Short mmCIF file of N, CA and C in Angstrom, two decimals:
data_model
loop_
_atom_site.label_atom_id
_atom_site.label_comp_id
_atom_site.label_asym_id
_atom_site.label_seq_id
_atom_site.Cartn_x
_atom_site.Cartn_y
_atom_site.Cartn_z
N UNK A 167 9.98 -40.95 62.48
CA UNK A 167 9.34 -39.68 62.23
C UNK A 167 10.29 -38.51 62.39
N UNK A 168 11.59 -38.72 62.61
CA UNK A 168 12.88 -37.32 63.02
C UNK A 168 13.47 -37.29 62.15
N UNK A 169 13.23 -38.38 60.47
CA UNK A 169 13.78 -38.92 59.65
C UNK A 169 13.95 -37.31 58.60
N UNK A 170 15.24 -36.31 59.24
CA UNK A 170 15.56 -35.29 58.27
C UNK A 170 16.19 -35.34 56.68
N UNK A 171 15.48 -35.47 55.35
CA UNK A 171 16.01 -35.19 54.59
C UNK A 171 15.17 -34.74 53.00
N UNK A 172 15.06 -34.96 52.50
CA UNK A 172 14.50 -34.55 50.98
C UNK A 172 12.51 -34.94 51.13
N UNK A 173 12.01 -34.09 50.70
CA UNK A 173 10.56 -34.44 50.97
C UNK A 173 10.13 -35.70 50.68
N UNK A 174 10.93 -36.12 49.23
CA UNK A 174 10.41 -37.25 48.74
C UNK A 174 10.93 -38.13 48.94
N UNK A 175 11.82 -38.23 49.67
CA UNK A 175 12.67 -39.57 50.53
C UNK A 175 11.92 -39.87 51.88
N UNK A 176 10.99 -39.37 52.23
CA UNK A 176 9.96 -38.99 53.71
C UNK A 176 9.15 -40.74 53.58
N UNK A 177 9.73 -41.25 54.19
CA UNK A 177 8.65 -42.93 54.33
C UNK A 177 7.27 -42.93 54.63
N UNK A 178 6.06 -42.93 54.15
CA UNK A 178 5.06 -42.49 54.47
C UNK A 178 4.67 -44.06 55.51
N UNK A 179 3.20 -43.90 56.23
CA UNK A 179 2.62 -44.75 56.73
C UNK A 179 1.86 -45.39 56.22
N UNK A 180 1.27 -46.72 56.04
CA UNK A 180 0.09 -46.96 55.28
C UNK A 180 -0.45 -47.91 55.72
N UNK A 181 -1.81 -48.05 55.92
CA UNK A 181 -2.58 -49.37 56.66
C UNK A 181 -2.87 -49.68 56.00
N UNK A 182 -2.77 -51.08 56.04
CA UNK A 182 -2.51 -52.70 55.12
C UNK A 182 -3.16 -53.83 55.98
N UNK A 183 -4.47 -53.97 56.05
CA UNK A 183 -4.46 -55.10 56.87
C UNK A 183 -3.97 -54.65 58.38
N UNK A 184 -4.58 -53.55 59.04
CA UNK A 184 -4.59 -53.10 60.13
C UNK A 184 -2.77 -53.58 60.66
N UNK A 185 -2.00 -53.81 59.44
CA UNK A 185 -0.43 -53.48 59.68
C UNK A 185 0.09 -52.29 59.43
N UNK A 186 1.30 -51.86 59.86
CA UNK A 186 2.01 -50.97 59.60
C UNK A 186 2.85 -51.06 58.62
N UNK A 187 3.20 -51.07 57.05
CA UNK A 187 4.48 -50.61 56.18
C UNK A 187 4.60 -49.18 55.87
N UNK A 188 5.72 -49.27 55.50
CA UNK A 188 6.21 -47.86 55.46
C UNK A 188 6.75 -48.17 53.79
N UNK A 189 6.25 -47.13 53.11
CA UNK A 189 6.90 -47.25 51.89
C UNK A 189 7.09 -45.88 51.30
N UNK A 190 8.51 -45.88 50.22
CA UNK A 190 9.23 -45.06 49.59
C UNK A 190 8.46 -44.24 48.90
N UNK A 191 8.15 -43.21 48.49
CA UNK A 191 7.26 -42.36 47.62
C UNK A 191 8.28 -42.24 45.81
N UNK A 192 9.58 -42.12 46.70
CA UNK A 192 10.57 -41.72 45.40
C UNK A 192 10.80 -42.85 44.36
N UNK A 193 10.33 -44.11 44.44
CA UNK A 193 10.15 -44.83 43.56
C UNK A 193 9.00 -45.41 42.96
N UNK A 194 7.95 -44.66 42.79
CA UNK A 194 6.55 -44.98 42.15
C UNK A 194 6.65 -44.22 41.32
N UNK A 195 6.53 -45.27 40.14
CA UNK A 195 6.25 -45.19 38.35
C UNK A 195 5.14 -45.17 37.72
N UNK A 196 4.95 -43.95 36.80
CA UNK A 196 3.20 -44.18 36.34
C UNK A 196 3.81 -45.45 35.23
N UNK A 197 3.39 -46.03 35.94
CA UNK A 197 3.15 -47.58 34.92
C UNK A 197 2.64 -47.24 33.13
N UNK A 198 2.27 -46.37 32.87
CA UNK A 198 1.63 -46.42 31.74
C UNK A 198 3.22 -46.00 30.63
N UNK A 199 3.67 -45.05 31.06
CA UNK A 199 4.78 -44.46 30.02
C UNK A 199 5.63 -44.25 31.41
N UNK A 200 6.39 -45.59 31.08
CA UNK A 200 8.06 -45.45 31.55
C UNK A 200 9.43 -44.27 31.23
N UNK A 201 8.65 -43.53 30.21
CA UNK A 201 9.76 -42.50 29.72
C UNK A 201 9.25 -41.09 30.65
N UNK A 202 8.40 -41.39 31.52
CA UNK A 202 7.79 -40.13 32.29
C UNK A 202 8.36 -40.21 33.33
N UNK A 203 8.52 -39.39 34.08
CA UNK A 203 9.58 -39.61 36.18
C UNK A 203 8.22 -39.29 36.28
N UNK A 204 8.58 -39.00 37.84
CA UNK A 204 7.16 -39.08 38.63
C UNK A 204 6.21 -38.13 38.71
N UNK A 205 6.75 -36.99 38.39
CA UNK A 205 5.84 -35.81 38.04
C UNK A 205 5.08 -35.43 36.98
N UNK A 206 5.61 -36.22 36.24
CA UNK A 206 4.08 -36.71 34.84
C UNK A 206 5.28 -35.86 33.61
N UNK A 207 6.43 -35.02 33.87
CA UNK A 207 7.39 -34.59 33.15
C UNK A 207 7.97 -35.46 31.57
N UNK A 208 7.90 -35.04 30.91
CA UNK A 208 8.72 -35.94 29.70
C UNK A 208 10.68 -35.82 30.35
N UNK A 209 10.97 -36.65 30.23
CA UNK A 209 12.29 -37.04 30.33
C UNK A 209 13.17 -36.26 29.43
N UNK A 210 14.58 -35.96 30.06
CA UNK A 210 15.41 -35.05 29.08
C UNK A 210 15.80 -35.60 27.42
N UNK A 211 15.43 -36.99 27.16
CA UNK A 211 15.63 -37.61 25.90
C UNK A 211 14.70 -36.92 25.12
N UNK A 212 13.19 -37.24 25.60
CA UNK A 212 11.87 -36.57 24.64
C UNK A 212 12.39 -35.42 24.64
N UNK A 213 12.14 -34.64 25.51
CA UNK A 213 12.55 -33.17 25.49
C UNK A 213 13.28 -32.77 24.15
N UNK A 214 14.51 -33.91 23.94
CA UNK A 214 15.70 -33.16 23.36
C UNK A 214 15.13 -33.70 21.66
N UNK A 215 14.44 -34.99 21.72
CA UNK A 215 14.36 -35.71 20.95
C UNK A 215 12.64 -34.35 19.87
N UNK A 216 11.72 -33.90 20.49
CA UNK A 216 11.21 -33.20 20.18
C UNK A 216 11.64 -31.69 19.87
N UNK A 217 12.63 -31.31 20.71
CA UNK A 217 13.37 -29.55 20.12
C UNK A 217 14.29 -30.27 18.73
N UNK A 218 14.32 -31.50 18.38
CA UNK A 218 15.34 -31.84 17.55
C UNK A 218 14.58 -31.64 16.60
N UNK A 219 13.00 -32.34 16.48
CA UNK A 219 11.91 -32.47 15.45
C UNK A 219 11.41 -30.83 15.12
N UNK A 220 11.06 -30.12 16.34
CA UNK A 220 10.83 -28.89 15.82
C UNK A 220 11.91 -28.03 15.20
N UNK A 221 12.95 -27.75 15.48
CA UNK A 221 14.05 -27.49 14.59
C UNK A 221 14.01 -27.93 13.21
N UNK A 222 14.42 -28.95 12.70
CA UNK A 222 14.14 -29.80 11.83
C UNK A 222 12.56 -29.19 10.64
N UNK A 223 11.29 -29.11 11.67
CA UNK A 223 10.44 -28.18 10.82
C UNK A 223 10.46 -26.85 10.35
N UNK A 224 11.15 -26.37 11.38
CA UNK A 224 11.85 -24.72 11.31
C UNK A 224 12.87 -24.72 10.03
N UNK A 225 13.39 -25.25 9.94
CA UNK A 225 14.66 -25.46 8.75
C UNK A 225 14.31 -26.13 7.71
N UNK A 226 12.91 -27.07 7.38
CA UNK A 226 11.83 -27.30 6.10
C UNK A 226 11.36 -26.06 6.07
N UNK A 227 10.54 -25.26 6.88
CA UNK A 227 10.05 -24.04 6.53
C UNK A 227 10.75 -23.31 5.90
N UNK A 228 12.00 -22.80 6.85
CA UNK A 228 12.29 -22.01 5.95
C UNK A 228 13.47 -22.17 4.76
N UNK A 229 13.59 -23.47 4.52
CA UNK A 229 14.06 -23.81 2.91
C UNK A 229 13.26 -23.66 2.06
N UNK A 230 11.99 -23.70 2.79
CA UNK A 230 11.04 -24.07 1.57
C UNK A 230 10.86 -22.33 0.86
N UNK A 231 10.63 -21.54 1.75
CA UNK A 231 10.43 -20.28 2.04
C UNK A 231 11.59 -19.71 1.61
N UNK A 232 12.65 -19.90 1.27
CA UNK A 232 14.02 -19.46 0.96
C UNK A 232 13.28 -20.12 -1.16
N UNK A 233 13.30 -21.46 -1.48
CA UNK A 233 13.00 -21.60 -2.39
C UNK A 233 11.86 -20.75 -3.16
N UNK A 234 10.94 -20.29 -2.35
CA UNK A 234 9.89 -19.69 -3.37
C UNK A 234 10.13 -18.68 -3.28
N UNK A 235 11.52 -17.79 -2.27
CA UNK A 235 11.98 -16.32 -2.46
C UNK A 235 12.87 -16.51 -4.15
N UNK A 236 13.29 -17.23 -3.96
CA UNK A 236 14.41 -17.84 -5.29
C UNK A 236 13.31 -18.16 -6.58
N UNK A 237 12.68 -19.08 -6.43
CA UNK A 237 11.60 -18.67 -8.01
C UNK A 237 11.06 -17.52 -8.25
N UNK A 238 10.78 -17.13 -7.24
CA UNK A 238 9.93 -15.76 -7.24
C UNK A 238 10.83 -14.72 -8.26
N UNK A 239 12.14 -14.22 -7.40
CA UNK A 239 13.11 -13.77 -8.15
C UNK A 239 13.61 -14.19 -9.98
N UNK A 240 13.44 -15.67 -10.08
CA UNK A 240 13.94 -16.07 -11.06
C UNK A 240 13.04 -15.65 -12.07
N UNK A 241 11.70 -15.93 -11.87
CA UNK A 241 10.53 -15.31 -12.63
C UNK A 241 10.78 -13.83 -12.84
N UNK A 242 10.46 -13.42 -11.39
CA UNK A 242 10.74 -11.59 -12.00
C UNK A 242 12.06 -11.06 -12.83
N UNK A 243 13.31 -12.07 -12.93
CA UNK A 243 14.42 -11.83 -14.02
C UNK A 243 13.98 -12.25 -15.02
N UNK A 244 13.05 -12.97 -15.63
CA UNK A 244 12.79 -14.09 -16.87
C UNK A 244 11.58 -12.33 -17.26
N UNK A 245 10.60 -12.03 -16.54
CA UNK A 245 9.64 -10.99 -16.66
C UNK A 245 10.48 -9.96 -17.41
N UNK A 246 11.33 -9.26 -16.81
CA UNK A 246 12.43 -8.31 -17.09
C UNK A 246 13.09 -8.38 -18.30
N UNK A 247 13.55 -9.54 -18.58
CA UNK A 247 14.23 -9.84 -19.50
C UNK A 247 13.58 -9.78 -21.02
N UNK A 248 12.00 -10.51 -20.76
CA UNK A 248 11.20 -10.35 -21.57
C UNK A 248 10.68 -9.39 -22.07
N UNK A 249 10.75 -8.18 -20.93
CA UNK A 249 10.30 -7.02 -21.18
C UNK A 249 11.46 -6.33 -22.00
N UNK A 250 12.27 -6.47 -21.37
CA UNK A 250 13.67 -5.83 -22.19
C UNK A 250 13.24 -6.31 -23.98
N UNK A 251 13.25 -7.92 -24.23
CA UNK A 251 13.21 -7.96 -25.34
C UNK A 251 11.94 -7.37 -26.50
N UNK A 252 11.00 -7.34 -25.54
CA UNK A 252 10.07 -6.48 -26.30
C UNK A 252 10.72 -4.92 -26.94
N UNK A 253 11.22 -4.63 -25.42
CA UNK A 253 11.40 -2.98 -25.86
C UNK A 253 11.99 -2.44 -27.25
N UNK A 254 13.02 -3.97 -26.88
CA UNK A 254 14.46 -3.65 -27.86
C UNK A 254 14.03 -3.68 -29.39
N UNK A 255 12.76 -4.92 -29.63
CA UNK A 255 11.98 -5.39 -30.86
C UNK A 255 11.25 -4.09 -31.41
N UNK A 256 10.27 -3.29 -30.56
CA UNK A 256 9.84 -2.19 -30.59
C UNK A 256 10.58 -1.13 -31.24
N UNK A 257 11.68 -1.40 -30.86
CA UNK A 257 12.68 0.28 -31.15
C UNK A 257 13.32 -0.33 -32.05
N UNK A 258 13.57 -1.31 -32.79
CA UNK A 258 14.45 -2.04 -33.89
C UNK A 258 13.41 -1.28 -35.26
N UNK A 259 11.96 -1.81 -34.53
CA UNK A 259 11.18 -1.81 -35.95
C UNK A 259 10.96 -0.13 -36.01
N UNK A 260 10.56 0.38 -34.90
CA UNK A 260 10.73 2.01 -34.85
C UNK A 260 11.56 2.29 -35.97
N UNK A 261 13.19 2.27 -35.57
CA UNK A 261 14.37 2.51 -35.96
C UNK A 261 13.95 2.45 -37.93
N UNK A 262 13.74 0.95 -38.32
CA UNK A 262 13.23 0.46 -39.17
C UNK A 262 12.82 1.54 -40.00
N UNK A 263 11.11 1.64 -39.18
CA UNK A 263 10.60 2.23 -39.87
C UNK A 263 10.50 3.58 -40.46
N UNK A 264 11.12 4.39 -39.57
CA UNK A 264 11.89 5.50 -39.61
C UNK A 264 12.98 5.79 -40.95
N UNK A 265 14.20 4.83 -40.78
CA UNK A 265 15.27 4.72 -42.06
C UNK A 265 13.99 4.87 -43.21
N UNK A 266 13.48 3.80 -43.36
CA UNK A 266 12.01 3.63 -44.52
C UNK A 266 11.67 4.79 -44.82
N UNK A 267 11.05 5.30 -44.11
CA UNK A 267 10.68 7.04 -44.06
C UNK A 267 11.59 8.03 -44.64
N UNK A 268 12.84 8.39 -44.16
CA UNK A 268 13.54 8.89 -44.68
C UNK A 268 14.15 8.49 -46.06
N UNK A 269 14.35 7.12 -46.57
CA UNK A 269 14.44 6.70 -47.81
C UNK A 269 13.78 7.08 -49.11
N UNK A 270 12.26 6.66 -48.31
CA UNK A 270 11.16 7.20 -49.36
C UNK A 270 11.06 8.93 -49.35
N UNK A 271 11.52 9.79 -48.12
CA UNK A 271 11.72 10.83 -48.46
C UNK A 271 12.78 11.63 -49.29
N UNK A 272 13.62 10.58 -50.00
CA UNK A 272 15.05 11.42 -50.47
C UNK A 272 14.54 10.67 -51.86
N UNK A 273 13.88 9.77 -51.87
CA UNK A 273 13.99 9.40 -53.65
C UNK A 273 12.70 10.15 -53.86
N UNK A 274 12.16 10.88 -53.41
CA UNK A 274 10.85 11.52 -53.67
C UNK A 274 11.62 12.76 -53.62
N UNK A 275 12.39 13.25 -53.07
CA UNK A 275 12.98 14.27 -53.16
C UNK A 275 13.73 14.61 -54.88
N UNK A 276 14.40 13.18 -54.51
CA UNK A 276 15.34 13.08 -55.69
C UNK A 276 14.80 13.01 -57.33
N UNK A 277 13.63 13.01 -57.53
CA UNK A 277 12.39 12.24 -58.25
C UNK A 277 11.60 14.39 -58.75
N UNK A 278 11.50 14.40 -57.81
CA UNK A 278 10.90 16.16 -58.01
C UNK A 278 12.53 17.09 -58.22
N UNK A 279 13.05 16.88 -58.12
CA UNK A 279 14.53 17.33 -58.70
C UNK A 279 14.27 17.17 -59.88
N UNK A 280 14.50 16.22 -60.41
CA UNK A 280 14.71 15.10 -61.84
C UNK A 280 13.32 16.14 -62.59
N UNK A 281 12.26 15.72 -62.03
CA UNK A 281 11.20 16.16 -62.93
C UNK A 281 11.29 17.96 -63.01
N UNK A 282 11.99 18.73 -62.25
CA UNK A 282 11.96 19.99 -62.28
C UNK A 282 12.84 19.96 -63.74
N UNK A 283 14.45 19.58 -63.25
CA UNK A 283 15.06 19.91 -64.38
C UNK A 283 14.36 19.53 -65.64
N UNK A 284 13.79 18.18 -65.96
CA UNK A 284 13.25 18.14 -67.07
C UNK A 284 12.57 18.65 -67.72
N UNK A 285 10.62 19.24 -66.91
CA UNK A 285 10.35 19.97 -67.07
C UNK A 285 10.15 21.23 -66.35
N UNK A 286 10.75 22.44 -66.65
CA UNK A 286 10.95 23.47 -65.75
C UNK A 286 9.53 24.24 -65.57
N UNK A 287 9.06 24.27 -64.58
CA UNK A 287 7.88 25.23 -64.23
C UNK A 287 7.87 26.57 -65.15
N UNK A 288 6.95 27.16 -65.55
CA UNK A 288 7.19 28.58 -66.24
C UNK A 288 7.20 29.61 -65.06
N UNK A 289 7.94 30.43 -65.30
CA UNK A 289 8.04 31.32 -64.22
C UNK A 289 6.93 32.42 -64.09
N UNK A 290 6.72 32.65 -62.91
CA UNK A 290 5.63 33.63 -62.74
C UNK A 290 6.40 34.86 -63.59
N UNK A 291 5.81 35.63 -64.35
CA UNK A 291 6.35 37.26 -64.67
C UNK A 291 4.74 38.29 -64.66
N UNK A 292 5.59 39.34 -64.36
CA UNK A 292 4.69 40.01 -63.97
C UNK A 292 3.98 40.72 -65.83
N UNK A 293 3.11 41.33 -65.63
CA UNK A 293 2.97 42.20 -66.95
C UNK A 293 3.93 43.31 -67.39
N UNK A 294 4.85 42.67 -68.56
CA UNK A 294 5.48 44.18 -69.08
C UNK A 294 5.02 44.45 -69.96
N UNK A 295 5.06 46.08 -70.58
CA UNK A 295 4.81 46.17 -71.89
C UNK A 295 6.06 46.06 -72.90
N UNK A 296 6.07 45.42 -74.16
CA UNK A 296 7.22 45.27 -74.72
C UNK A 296 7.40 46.41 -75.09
N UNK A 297 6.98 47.96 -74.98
CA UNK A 297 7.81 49.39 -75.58
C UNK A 297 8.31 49.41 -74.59
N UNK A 298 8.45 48.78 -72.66
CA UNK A 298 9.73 49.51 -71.96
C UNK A 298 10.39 48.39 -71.83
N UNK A 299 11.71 48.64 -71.78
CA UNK A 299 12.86 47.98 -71.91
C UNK A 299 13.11 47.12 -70.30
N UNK A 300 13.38 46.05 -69.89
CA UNK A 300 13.35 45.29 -68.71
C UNK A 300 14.39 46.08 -67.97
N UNK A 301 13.87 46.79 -66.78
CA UNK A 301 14.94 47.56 -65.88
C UNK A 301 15.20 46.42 -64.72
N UNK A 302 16.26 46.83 -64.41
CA UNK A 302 16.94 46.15 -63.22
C UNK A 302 15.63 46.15 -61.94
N UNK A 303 15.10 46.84 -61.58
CA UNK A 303 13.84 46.62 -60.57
C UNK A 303 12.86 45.53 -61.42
N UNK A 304 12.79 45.18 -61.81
CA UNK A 304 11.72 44.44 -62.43
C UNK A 304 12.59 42.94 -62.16
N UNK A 305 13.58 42.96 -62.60
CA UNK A 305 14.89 42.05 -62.66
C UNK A 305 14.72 41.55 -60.96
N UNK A 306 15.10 42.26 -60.01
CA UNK A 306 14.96 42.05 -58.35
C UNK A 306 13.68 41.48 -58.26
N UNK A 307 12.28 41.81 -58.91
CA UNK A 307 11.05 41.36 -58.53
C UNK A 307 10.93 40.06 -58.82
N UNK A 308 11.26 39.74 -60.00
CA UNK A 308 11.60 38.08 -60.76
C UNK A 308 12.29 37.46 -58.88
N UNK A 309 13.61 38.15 -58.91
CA UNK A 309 14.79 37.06 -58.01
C UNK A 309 13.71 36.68 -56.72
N UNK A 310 12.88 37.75 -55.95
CA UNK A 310 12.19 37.96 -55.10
C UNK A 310 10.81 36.83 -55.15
N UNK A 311 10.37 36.76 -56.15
CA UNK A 311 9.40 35.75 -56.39
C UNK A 311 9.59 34.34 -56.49
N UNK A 312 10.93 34.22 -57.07
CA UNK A 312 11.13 33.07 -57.32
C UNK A 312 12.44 32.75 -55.42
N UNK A 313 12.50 33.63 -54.85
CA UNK A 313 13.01 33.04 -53.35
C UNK A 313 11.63 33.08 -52.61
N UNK A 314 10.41 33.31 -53.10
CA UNK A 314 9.32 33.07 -52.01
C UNK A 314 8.65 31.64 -52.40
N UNK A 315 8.84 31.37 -53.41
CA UNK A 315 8.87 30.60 -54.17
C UNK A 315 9.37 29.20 -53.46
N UNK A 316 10.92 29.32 -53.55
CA UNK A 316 11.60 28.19 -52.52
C UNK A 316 11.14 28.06 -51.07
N UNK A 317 10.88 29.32 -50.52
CA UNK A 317 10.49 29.21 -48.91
C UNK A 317 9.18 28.29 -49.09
N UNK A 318 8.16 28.29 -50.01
CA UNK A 318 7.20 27.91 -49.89
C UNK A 318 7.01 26.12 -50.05
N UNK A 319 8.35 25.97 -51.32
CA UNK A 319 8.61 24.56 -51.37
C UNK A 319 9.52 23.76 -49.86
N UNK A 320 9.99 24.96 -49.44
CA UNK A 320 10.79 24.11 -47.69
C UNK A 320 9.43 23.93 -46.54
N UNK A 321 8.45 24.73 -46.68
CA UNK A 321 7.75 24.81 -45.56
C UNK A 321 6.85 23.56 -46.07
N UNK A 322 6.50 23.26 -47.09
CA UNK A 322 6.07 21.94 -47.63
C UNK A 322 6.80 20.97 -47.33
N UNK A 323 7.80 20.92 -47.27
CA UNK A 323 8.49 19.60 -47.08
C UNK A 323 8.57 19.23 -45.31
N UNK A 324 8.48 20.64 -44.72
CA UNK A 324 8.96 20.57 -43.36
C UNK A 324 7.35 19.72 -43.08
N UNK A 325 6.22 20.50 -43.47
CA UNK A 325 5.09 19.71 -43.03
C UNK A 325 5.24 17.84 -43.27
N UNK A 326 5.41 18.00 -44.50
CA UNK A 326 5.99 16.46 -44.64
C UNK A 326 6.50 15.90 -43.62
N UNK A 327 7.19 16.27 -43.53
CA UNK A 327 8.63 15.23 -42.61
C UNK A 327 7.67 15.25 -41.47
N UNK A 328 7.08 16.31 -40.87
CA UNK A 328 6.42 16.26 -39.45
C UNK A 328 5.00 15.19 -39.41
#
């Protein structure tokens, strides 16, 4: 009983058949799982053998999680790209249709040319009497009519084009 050292090295007493043994505490095994010490503890193998397994899920997670950052991305470049090609299709036929426009505006141009010279409009004149002789003011009124004349054929065309 003076027996100084570690708690669990302490020899206990035990009645057996109104005998006395003394037995070790530090070597009783839960019989059921040998990989346990005596405090019901998993052993430093499990221990290491389970932080190995959870790791291991940590690093499936996040591959997996790294992969669907990576499709994710690949999609939104494939989206982009698609969009791009729309735009570009859009503004081709724009472009297109535009040249078209201006085409049909110059042979229509070119077309009312043609038909002027051929047949020439009669010119507006004002009333003279043939006893006065055509003075130079009368002459300016002609030039004057026939430049309101043109302004009126540009502001037509400008509506056009718009």
């Amino acid at each position: 009983q003076n027996y100084k050292g570690h708690k669990s090295k302490v020899p206990s007493r035990v009645q057996k058949n109104s005998s006395t043994v003394l037995r070790d505490n530090s070597n009783i095994i839960d019989g059921s799982d040998s990989t346990k010490n005596r405090k019901g503890k998993t052993s430093d193998v499990d221990f290491e053998q389970k932080n190995l397994e959870r790791l291991q899920k940590l690093q499936q997670k996040k591959a997996q999680e790294i992969e669907i950052m990576e499709n994710q991305r690949k999609k939104a470049q494939e989206e982009r790209e698609k969009l791009k090609e729309i735009v570009f299709k859009r503004a081709e036929e724009h472009r297109k249709i535009k040249e078209q426009r201006m085409k049909e505006e110059e042979e229509r141009r070119k077309l009312e040319e043609e038909q002027e010279k051929l047949n020439p409009k009669p010119k507006k004149k004002k009333h003279v009497s043939k006893a006065e002789p055509k003075s130079s003011s009368l002459q300016d009124d002609d030039q004057d009519i026939e430049m309101f004349d043109n302004e009126e054929k540009k502001e037509e065309n400008a509506k056009i084009q718009k």
